Coordinates of C-alpha atoms and ligand atoms in Angstrom, one line a residue:
E1 CA 6.8 7.0 -25.4
L2 CA 5.8 7.6 -21.9
K3 CA 5.8 10.3 -19.4
I4 CA 5.6 9.3 -15.7
A5 CA 5.0 11.7 -12.8
I6 CA 5.9 10.6 -9.3
V7 CA 4.0 12.4 -6.6
G8 CA 5.8 12.2 -3.2
A9 CA 9.1 11.7 -5.1
G10 CA 11.0 12.9 -2.0
S11 CA 10.2 9.5 -0.6
S12 CA 13.2 7.2 0.0
Y13 CA 11.4 4.6 -2.2
T14 CA 11.8 6.6 -5.4
P15 CA 15.1 5.1 -6.5
E16 CA 13.7 1.6 -6.4
L17 CA 11.0 2.7 -8.8
I18 CA 13.6 4.3 -11.1
E19 CA 15.6 1.0 -10.9
G20 CA 12.5 -1.0 -11.9
L21 CA 11.7 1.3 -14.8
S22 CA 15.3 1.0 -16.0
E23 CA 15.1 -2.8 -15.9
H24 CA 12.0 -2.6 -18.0
R25 CA 13.3 -0.1 -20.6
E26 CA 12.7 -2.6 -23.5
T27 CA 9.0 -2.9 -22.8
L28 CA 8.3 0.4 -21.1
P29 CA 9.7 3.2 -23.3
V30 CA 9.8 6.0 -20.8
K31 CA 11.1 9.3 -22.2
E32 CA 10.4 11.5 -19.2
I33 CA 10.2 11.1 -15.4
V34 CA 8.9 14.1 -13.4
L35 CA 9.6 14.2 -9.7
L36 CA 7.0 16.1 -7.6
D37 CA 7.0 16.8 -3.9
I38 CA 6.0 19.5 -1.4
N39 CA 9.2 19.1 0.5
E40 CA 11.6 21.1 -1.7
E41 CA 14.7 20.0 0.2
R42 CA 14.1 16.3 -0.2
L43 CA 12.9 16.8 -3.7
S44 CA 16.2 18.5 -4.7
I45 CA 18.3 15.8 -3.0
M46 CA 16.3 13.2 -4.8
E47 CA 16.6 14.9 -8.2
G48 CA 20.3 15.1 -7.8
F49 CA 20.6 11.5 -6.8
V50 CA 18.3 10.1 -9.4
K51 CA 20.3 12.0 -12.1
R52 CA 23.5 10.3 -10.9
Y53 CA 21.7 7.0 -10.5
I54 CA 20.3 6.8 -14.1
K55 CA 23.8 7.6 -15.4
H56 CA 25.1 4.7 -13.3
L57 CA 22.4 2.5 -14.7
N58 CA 23.0 3.8 -18.3
Y59 CA 19.4 4.7 -18.4
D60 CA 18.6 7.3 -21.0
V61 CA 15.6 9.2 -19.8
K62 CA 14.9 12.9 -19.0
V63 CA 14.5 13.5 -15.3
W64 CA 13.4 16.8 -13.8
S65 CA 11.5 18.0 -10.7
T66 CA 8.8 20.5 -9.9
T67 CA 6.4 21.5 -7.2
S68 CA 3.7 22.3 -9.7
R69 CA 1.1 19.6 -10.4
E70 CA 0.1 21.3 -13.6
E71 CA 3.6 21.0 -15.0
A72 CA 4.1 17.5 -13.7
F73 CA 0.8 16.1 -14.9
T74 CA 0.4 17.7 -18.3
G75 CA 1.0 15.0 -20.8
A76 CA 1.6 12.3 -18.2
D77 CA 0.6 8.6 -18.9
F78 CA 1.0 7.4 -15.4
V79 CA 0.9 9.3 -12.1
S80 CA 2.5 7.3 -9.3
T81 CA 1.4 8.5 -5.9
Q82 CA 3.3 7.7 -2.8
I83 CA 2.4 10.3 -0.1
R84 CA 2.4 10.2 3.6
V85 CA 0.6 13.3 4.9
G86 CA 2.2 14.6 8.1
G87 CA 5.2 12.3 7.4
N88 CA 6.5 9.7 9.8
K89 CA 5.9 12.3 12.7
A90 CA 2.2 11.9 12.2
R91 CA 2.6 8.1 11.8
I92 CA 4.1 8.0 15.3
F93 CA 0.9 9.4 16.8
D94 CA -1.0 6.6 15.0
E95 CA 1.4 4.1 16.6
K96 CA 1.5 5.5 20.1
I97 CA -1.8 7.0 21.1
P98 CA -4.0 3.9 20.6
L99 CA -1.6 1.9 22.8
K100 CA -2.5 4.1 25.7
Y101 CA -6.0 2.8 25.3
G102 CA -4.9 -0.8 25.1
L103 CA -5.4 -1.0 21.3
I104 CA -3.1 -1.8 18.4
G105 CA -1.0 1.1 17.3
Q106 CA -0.2 0.7 13.6
E107 CA -0.1 2.8 10.5
T108 CA -2.8 0.9 8.5
T109 CA -4.7 -1.2 11.0
G110 CA -7.2 -0.1 13.5
V111 CA -7.5 3.5 14.7
G112 CA -4.1 4.5 13.3
G113 CA -5.1 3.4 9.9
M114 CA -8.3 5.4 10.1
F115 CA -6.4 8.5 10.9
N116 CA -3.9 7.8 8.2
A117 CA -6.9 7.7 5.8
F118 CA -8.3 11.0 7.3
R119 CA -5.0 12.7 6.5
V120 CA -4.2 11.2 3.1
I121 CA -7.7 11.1 1.5
P122 CA -8.3 14.9 1.2
V123 CA -4.8 15.4 -0.4
M124 CA -5.3 12.4 -2.7
I125 CA -8.6 13.9 -3.8
E126 CA -6.9 17.2 -4.7
I127 CA -4.3 15.3 -6.6
A128 CA -6.9 13.2 -8.5
K129 CA -8.8 16.4 -9.4
D130 CA -5.7 17.7 -11.0
V131 CA -5.2 14.4 -12.8
E132 CA -8.8 14.9 -14.2
K133 CA -7.8 18.4 -15.3
Y134 CA -4.3 18.0 -16.7
C135 CA -4.0 14.3 -17.8
P136 CA -7.5 12.8 -17.8
N137 CA -6.3 9.6 -19.6
A138 CA -3.5 8.9 -17.2
W139 CA -3.6 6.0 -14.7
I140 CA -3.0 6.7 -11.0
I141 CA -0.7 4.0 -9.6
N142 CA -1.4 4.5 -5.9
Y143 CA 0.9 3.3 -3.2
S144 CA -0.3 5.8 -0.5
N145 CA -1.7 4.0 2.5
P146 CA -4.2 2.9 3.5
T147 CA -4.4 2.0 -0.2
G148 CA -7.9 0.3 -0.1
L149 CA -9.5 3.3 1.6
V150 CA -7.8 5.8 -0.6
T151 CA -8.9 3.9 -3.7
E152 CA -12.5 3.7 -2.5
A153 CA -12.5 7.5 -1.7
L154 CA -11.2 8.4 -5.2
N155 CA -13.7 6.2 -6.9
K156 CA -16.5 7.9 -4.9
V157 CA -15.6 11.6 -5.6
C158 CA -13.5 11.6 -8.8
N159 CA -13.6 10.3 -12.3
V160 CA -10.1 8.9 -12.6
K161 CA -8.5 5.5 -13.4
I162 CA -6.8 4.2 -10.3
A163 CA -4.9 1.0 -9.3
G164 CA -4.6 0.7 -5.6
L165 CA -1.5 -1.3 -4.9
C166 CA 0.2 -3.2 -2.1
A167 CA 2.9 -5.9 -2.6
G168 CA 1.1 -8.0 0.0
G169 CA -1.3 -9.5 -2.6
M170 CA 1.6 -11.0 -4.6
R171 CA 3.4 -12.3 -1.5
P172 CA 1.7 -15.7 -1.4
R173 CA 2.9 -16.2 -5.0
W174 CA 6.5 -15.1 -4.1
W175 CA 6.4 -17.2 -1.0
A176 CA 5.3 -20.3 -2.9
A177 CA 7.8 -19.7 -5.7
E178 CA 10.6 -19.5 -3.2
A179 CA 9.4 -22.4 -0.9
L180 CA 8.8 -24.8 -3.8
N181 CA 11.3 -23.5 -6.2
V182 CA 8.9 -23.0 -9.1
P183 CA 8.6 -20.0 -11.4
E184 CA 6.1 -17.6 -10.0
E185 CA 4.0 -17.4 -13.3
K186 CA 2.9 -21.0 -12.7
I187 CA 1.3 -20.1 -9.3
Y188 CA -2.3 -18.9 -9.0
Y189 CA -4.8 -18.7 -6.2
D190 CA -8.2 -17.4 -5.1
Y191 CA -7.9 -14.2 -3.1
L192 CA -10.6 -12.9 -0.8
G193 CA -10.6 -9.8 1.3
L194 CA -9.3 -6.3 1.6
N195 CA -5.9 -4.6 1.7
H196 CA -4.1 -6.0 4.8
M197 CA -7.1 -8.2 5.6
N198 CA -7.1 -11.0 3.1
F199 CA -6.7 -14.7 2.5
S200 CA -5.3 -16.8 -0.4
Y201 CA -6.5 -20.3 -1.0
N202 CA -7.1 -22.9 -3.7
M203 CA -3.5 -22.4 -4.8
T204 CA -2.4 -24.2 -7.9
I205 CA 0.9 -24.8 -9.6
D206 CA 0.8 -25.5 -13.3
G207 CA -2.9 -26.1 -12.8
R208 CA -2.7 -28.8 -10.1
P209 CA -3.6 -28.1 -6.5
V210 CA -0.8 -27.7 -4.0
T211 CA -0.4 -30.7 -1.7
D212 CA -0.8 -30.4 2.1
E213 CA 3.0 -30.8 2.5
E214 CA 3.6 -28.0 0.0
F215 CA 1.0 -25.8 1.8
S216 CA 2.8 -26.3 5.1
N217 CA 6.1 -25.2 3.5
I218 CA 4.5 -22.1 2.0
I219 CA 3.0 -20.9 5.2
K220 CA 6.3 -21.0 7.0
K221 CA 7.1 -17.8 5.1
C222 CA 4.2 -16.1 6.8
T223 CA 6.0 -15.5 10.1
T224 CA 3.6 -13.2 11.9
V225 CA 0.6 -15.6 12.3
S226 CA 0.5 -18.9 14.2
Q227 CA 1.5 -21.9 12.0
D228 CA -1.1 -24.1 13.7
W229 CA -3.8 -21.6 13.1
M230 CA -2.9 -21.3 9.4
E231 CA -3.0 -25.2 9.2
T232 CA -6.4 -25.2 10.8
L233 CA -7.7 -22.4 8.5
H234 CA -6.0 -23.9 5.5
L235 CA -5.7 -20.4 4.2
I236 CA -2.7 -18.2 3.6
P237 CA -3.4 -14.9 5.4
S238 CA -2.0 -11.4 5.0
Q239 CA 0.8 -10.8 7.5
Y240 CA -1.4 -8.0 9.0
T241 CA -4.0 -10.4 10.2
Q242 CA -1.6 -11.0 13.1
Y243 CA -3.3 -8.0 14.7
Y244 CA -6.7 -9.7 14.6
F245 CA -5.6 -13.3 15.5
H246 CA -3.0 -12.4 18.1
T247 CA -4.4 -9.0 19.4
K248 CA -3.5 -9.2 23.1
E249 CA 0.0 -10.5 22.4
R250 CA 0.7 -7.8 19.8
V251 CA -0.6 -5.0 22.0
Q252 CA 1.8 -6.2 24.7
Q253 CA 4.7 -6.4 22.3
L254 CA 4.0 -3.0 20.8
K255 CA 3.9 -1.5 24.4
E256 CA 7.2 -3.1 25.3
Q257 CA 9.2 -2.0 22.2
D258 CA 11.5 0.9 22.9
K259 CA 10.9 2.5 19.5
T260 CA 7.9 2.4 17.2
R261 CA 8.4 1.5 13.5
G262 CA 7.8 5.2 12.6
E263 CA 10.5 6.3 15.1
S264 CA 13.0 3.8 13.7
I265 CA 12.3 5.0 10.2
L266 CA 12.8 8.6 11.1
E267 CA 16.4 7.5 12.1
L268 CA 16.9 5.2 9.2
E269 CA 15.9 8.0 6.8
K270 CA 18.4 10.4 8.2
Q271 CA 21.1 7.9 7.2
I272 CA 19.5 7.1 3.8
F273 CA 19.1 10.8 2.9
R274 CA 22.7 11.5 3.9
E275 CA 23.7 8.9 1.3
Y276 CA 21.3 10.3 -1.3
A277 CA 22.7 13.8 -0.7
D278 CA 26.3 12.7 -1.1
E279 CA 27.3 14.0 -4.6
T280 CA 30.0 11.3 -5.0
N281 CA 27.4 8.5 -4.5
D282 CA 25.5 7.1 -7.5
Q283 CA 24.2 3.9 -6.0
K284 CA 21.3 2.9 -3.8
P285 CA 22.1 3.2 -0.1
K286 CA 22.5 -0.2 1.7
T287 CA 20.4 1.1 4.5
L288 CA 17.4 1.1 2.1
A289 CA 17.1 -2.6 2.5
K290 CA 16.0 -2.0 6.2
R291 CA 13.1 0.1 4.9
G292 CA 9.9 -1.7 4.3
G293 CA 7.8 -1.5 1.2
G294 CA 9.7 -4.3 -0.5
G295 CA 8.3 -5.4 -3.8
Y296 CA 6.9 -1.9 -4.3
S297 CA 8.5 -1.2 -7.7
K298 CA 7.9 -4.7 -8.9
V299 CA 4.1 -4.4 -8.5
A300 CA 3.9 -0.8 -9.7
I301 CA 5.9 -1.5 -12.9
G302 CA 4.0 -4.8 -13.4
V303 CA 0.8 -2.8 -13.6
M304 CA 2.2 -0.2 -15.9
D305 CA 3.6 -2.8 -18.2
A306 CA 0.4 -4.8 -18.3
I307 CA -1.7 -1.7 -19.1
Y308 CA 0.7 -0.3 -21.7
N309 CA 1.6 -3.5 -23.4
D310 CA -1.9 -5.1 -23.0
T311 CA -0.3 -8.3 -21.6
G312 CA -3.3 -9.7 -19.6
K313 CA -1.3 -10.3 -16.5
W314 CA -2.6 -11.9 -13.3
M315 CA -2.2 -9.5 -10.4
V316 CA -3.7 -8.7 -7.0
I317 CA -5.0 -5.2 -6.9
N318 CA -7.5 -3.0 -5.0
V319 CA -10.5 -2.4 -7.2
A320 CA -14.3 -1.7 -6.8
N321 CA -16.1 -5.0 -6.0
N322 CA -18.8 -4.8 -8.6
G323 CA -20.3 -8.1 -7.7
T324 CA -17.0 -10.0 -7.3
V325 CA -17.6 -10.8 -3.7
R326 CA -21.3 -11.4 -3.3
F327 CA -21.6 -10.4 0.3
L328 CA -20.1 -6.9 -0.2
D329 CA -21.5 -3.8 -1.8
D330 CA -20.6 -3.0 -5.5
D331 CA -18.7 0.2 -4.7
A332 CA -16.8 -1.3 -1.8
V333 CA -13.1 -1.5 -2.8
I334 CA -11.7 -5.0 -2.3
E335 CA -8.2 -6.4 -2.8
T336 CA -8.5 -9.2 -5.4
A337 CA -6.9 -11.1 -8.2
C338 CA -7.4 -9.3 -11.5
Y339 CA -6.7 -9.7 -15.2
V340 CA -4.7 -6.6 -16.1
S341 CA -4.7 -5.3 -19.7
K342 CA -5.0 -2.0 -21.6
N343 CA -8.6 -1.8 -20.4
G344 CA -7.4 -1.8 -16.8
M345 CA -8.2 -4.4 -14.1
K346 CA -10.9 -7.0 -14.4
P347 CA -11.5 -8.9 -11.1
L348 CA -11.6 -12.7 -11.6
T349 CA -14.4 -14.8 -10.3
I350 CA -14.0 -16.2 -6.8
A351 CA -15.1 -19.8 -6.6
D352 CA -16.0 -20.1 -2.9
Y353 CA -15.8 -18.1 0.3
P354 CA -14.1 -19.7 3.4
K355 CA -16.8 -19.4 6.1
A356 CA -14.2 -19.0 8.9
I357 CA -13.2 -15.5 7.7
V358 CA -16.3 -14.1 6.0
G359 CA -17.4 -12.3 9.2
L360 CA -14.1 -10.6 9.8
V361 CA -13.8 -9.4 6.2
S362 CA -17.3 -8.0 6.2
A363 CA -16.8 -6.3 9.5
V364 CA -13.5 -4.7 8.5
K365 CA -15.1 -3.6 5.1
N366 CA -18.0 -2.1 7.0
Y367 CA -15.6 -0.1 9.1
E368 CA -13.6 1.0 6.0
S369 CA -16.6 2.3 4.1
L370 CA -17.8 4.3 7.2
A371 CA -14.2 5.7 7.6
V372 CA -14.0 6.7 3.9
E373 CA -17.3 8.5 4.2
A374 CA -16.1 10.3 7.3
A375 CA -12.8 11.2 5.6
I376 CA -14.6 12.8 2.7
T377 CA -17.3 14.6 4.7
G378 CA -15.5 15.4 7.9
D379 CA -18.5 14.1 9.9
K380 CA -17.4 13.3 13.4
D381 CA -20.4 11.2 14.2
L382 CA -19.5 9.0 11.2
A383 CA -15.9 8.8 12.4
L384 CA -17.1 7.6 15.8
Q385 CA -19.4 5.0 14.1
A386 CA -16.5 3.8 12.0
L387 CA -14.3 3.4 15.1
V388 CA -16.9 1.4 17.1
A389 CA -17.6 -0.7 14.0
H390 CA -13.9 -1.7 13.8
P391 CA -13.5 -5.2 15.3
L392 CA -10.3 -4.1 17.0
V393 CA -12.0 -1.2 18.8
R394 CA -15.7 -1.9 19.2
D395 CA -16.0 -0.4 22.7
Y396 CA -17.8 3.0 22.7
D397 CA -16.3 4.0 26.1
I398 CA -12.8 3.7 24.6
A399 CA -13.6 5.0 21.2
K400 CA -15.1 8.2 22.3
P401 CA -12.1 9.7 24.1
L402 CA -9.6 8.1 21.8
L403 CA -11.3 9.8 18.8
E404 CA -11.0 13.2 20.5
E405 CA -7.4 12.7 21.4
M406 CA -6.5 11.6 17.8
L407 CA -8.4 14.5 16.2
E408 CA -6.5 16.9 18.5
A409 CA -3.1 15.3 17.8
H410 CA -3.6 15.4 14.0
K411 CA -5.5 18.6 13.7
D412 CA -3.0 20.3 11.4
Y413 CA -3.6 17.7 8.8
L414 CA -7.4 17.3 9.1
P415 CA -9.0 20.3 7.3
Q416 CA -12.2 18.4 6.8
F417 CA -13.0 18.1 10.6
Ligands
LIG1 C1 4.6 -3.1 3.5 C2 3.2 -2.8 3.5 C3 2.9 -1.4 3.2 C4 3.6 -0.6 4.3 C5 5.1 -0.9 4.3 C6 5.7 -0.2 5.5 O1 5.1 -3.0 2.2 O2 2.5 -3.6 2.6 O3 1.6 -1.1 3.3 O4 3.5 0.8 4.0 O5 5.3 -2.3 4.4 O6 7.0 -0.1 5.5 P1 7.7 0.7 6.6 O7 9.2 0.5 6.3 O8 7.3 2.2 6.4 O9 7.3 0.2 7.9
LIG2 MN1 0.6 -2.6 2.1

């Protein structure tokens, strides 16, 4: 019987995770779920709601909350981490400040993503050290962004088992299942790249390659990138590659929007938390559907199930490269298709590398590894090198003052600098 600790349980995503666990109660015998957060107000609202919600779901499990990692982690089998250091307030700086310099303002891509990593990595290291101490055999199921950089940092400085997750890797499968009306388990593909910078190709259904017509129908689901460009590439890209392939247009759109995504979410969450706090309410708020992170619980529970039940499932996860992609370092974390079993994630062999995107993937990985090193050491020179290495920044004259302004804006959450 399993004990699961949820770190950052005050997040609005928590009930979806609970719902997923309840749907898998036959295969995942959870006896205890511990909710952990530093925000005691949100934590107590969430504890109250989750207790009503499991009753509503007829889900027999012990739920309690604490602010102590020692209490939460002792005896845990899985530690799910979903933290946002500085909250959406800090995210809004990541979205707004780069735009002043004519660069993409986004929580995972470009300079915003780098600062997200700078804030989250030190805290995730503390959490991982406590996992080492109190539940060394537990798996960390990480959803904290930027998930690839977080995973690489933990691999570097801690001795923990970690799965770096994002629903994005499974999206081509879900898109194809929907577009072609076939069960998702029949769909496989090669997957090359990093979190939010990746490409799927060589897709098969029941072992046969998808036709050109089927391919065209699948890519219609990827609404953020030019259809023509995807036809030309003949690859299914991450939605986030829009920031690389349509940079100028996206910068313009982001400048023109009246609210950033983070600002909208601050408002949405007020509504969502009012509903969570309502003691007569035992169901998921409808507003939650407007919140991103869809597929979150599906992937998280998929991994727990594959590990616990040794199912040998095919899943896309962030793991150390270890020779999978020949043009990247062994300790570089990549997002790739894996075989998941009780021994963890085993990356599958990639048959070929599409030349059109190899340079981009290498360049972004190079930036990421510099940024991870800077996040761990607090070395400002490395941070500047990372920024200039980023293909969306590249210009020293912009990077230099931008770095200073970002360091200043986020200084409360950057103890390492
Ligand atoms: C997707 C991405 C996540 C991201 C989330 C943002 O699921 O893959 O990496 O964090 O969307 O959702 P939000 O509602 O916060 O914009
Ligand atoms: Mn993601």
